[in-house]
Short mmCIF file of C-alpha atoms and ligand atoms in Angstrom, two decimals:
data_model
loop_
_atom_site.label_atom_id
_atom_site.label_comp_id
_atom_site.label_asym_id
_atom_site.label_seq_id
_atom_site.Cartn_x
_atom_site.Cartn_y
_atom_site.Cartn_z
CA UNK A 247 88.94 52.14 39.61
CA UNK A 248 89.73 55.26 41.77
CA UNK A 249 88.40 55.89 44.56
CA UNK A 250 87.14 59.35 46.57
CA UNK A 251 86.61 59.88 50.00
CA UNK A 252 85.70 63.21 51.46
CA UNK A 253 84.11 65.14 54.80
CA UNK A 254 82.90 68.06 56.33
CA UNK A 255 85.07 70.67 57.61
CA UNK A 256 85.29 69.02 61.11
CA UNK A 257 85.42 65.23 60.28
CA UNK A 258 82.35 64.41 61.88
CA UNK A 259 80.79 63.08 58.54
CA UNK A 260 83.09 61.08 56.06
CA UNK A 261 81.96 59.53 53.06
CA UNK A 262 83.45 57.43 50.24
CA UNK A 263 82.95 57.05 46.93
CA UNK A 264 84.11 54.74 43.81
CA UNK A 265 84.79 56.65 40.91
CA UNK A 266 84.12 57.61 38.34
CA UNK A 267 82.79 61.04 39.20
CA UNK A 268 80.66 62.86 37.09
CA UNK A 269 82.40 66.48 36.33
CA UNK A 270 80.84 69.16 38.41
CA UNK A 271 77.88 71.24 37.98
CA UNK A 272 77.42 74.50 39.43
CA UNK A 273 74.14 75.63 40.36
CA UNK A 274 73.03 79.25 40.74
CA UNK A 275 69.43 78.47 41.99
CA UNK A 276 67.82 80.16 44.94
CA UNK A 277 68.06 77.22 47.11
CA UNK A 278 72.01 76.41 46.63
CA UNK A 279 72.67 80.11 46.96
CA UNK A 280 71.24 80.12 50.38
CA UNK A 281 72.50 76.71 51.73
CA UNK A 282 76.02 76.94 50.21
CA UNK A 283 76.52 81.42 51.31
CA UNK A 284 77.20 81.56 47.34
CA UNK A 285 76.42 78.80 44.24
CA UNK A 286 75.73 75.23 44.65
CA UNK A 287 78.87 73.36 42.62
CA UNK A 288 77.95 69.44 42.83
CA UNK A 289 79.35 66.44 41.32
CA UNK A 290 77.40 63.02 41.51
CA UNK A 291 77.62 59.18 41.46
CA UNK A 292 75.48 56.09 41.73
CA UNK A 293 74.23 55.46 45.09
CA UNK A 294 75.44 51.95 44.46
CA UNK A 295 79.37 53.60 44.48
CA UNK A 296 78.74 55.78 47.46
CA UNK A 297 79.14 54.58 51.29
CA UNK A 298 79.29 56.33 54.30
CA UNK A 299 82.02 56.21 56.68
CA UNK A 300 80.95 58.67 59.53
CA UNK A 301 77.43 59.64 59.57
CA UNK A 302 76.43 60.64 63.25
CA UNK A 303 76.32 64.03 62.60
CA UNK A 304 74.70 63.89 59.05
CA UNK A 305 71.56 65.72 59.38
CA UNK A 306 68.53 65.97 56.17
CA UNK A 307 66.74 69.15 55.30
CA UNK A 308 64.08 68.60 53.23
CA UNK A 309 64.49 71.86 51.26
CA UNK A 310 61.67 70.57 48.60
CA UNK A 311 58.74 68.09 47.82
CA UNK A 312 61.40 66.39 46.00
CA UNK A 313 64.86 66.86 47.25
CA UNK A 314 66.61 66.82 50.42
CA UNK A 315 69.96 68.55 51.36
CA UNK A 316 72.55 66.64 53.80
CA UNK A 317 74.68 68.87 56.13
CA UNK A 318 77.09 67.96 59.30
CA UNK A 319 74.81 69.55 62.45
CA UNK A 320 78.62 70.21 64.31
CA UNK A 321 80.24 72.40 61.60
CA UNK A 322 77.40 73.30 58.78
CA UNK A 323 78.96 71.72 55.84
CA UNK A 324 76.77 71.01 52.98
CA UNK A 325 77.51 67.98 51.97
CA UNK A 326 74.81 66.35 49.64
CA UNK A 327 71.92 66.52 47.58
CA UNK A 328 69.42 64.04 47.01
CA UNK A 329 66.03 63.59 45.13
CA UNK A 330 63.38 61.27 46.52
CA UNK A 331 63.76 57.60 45.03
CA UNK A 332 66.78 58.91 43.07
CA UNK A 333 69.67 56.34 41.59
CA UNK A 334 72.29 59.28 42.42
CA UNK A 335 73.58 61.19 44.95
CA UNK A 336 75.18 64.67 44.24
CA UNK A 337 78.43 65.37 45.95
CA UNK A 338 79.89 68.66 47.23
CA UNK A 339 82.42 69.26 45.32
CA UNK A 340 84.26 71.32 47.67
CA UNK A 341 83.91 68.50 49.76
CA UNK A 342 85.62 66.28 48.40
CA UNK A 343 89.38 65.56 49.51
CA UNK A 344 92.04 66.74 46.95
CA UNK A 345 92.92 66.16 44.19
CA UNK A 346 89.57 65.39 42.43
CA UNK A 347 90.86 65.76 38.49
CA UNK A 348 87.38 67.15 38.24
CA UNK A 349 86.45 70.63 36.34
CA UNK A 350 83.18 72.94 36.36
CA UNK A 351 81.36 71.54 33.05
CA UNK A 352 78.55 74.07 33.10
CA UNK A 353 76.47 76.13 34.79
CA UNK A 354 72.73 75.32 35.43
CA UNK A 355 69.96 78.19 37.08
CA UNK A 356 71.55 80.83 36.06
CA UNK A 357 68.54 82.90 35.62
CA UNK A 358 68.32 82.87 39.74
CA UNK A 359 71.74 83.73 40.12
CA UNK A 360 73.30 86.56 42.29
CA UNK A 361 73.86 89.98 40.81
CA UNK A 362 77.19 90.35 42.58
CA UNK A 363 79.58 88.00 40.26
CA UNK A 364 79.87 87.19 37.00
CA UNK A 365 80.54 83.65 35.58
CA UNK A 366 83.39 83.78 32.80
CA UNK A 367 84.81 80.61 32.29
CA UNK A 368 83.21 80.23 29.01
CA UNK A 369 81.30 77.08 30.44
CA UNK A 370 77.86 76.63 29.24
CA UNK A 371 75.18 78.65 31.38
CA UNK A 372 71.74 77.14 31.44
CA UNK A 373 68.57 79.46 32.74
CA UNK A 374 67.26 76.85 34.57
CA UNK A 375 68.25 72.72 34.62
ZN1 ZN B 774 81.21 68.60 60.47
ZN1 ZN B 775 70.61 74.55 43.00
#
């Protein structure tokens, strides 16, 4: 069983996580654009494999009526998603200490992505989930 462990860019928040991890998703919605400064790239695990190790500056942003967004208040880093009375928690990927063995599977909202890149990595691209 491997396990993960990861933070935000100035350790404030840790977390840790038993594997396996789910291979990450990219997401080119509105929301993700905005939070992340580019696309959303998430992977995700049972709550029941997830702990936290530092959480006093996690803050929660409700960004929908179903979904909240967990970032470190010190440094910004987005950290996690959540929906309401979910089983899973997705992951930053990028937050995630190195190496993960992980790869972009596919691509999911692409009909809200940016106009300034392209994706070309032959990965499936989804208009919406
Ligand atoms: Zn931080
Ligand atoms: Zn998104």
């Amino acid at each position: 069983m491997d396990e993960f462990r990861g933070g935000c860019l100035c350790g404030a928040v840790r977390y840790r996580i038993e594997g396996p991890l789910r291979n990450v998703i990219a997401c080119h919605c509105t929301q993700c654009r905005r939070q992340s400064g580019h696309f959303g790239a998430y992977t995700s695990v049972p709550l029941d494999r997830f702990s936290m190790e530092k959480e006093a500056a996690l803050s929660w942003y409700r960004s929908s009526g179903s979904a909240q967004r967990g970032f470190c208040r010190v440094c910004g880093s987005n950290l996690f998603w959540k929906e309401t009375g979910g089983a899973d928690i997705s992951v930053t990927a990028g937050t995630l200490d190195g190496p993960t063995g992980l790869s972009i599977s596919e691509h999911i909202f692409c009909a809200d992505k940016g106009d300034y890149y392209e994706i070309s990595d032959g990965k499936p691209q989804k208009a919406q989930w």
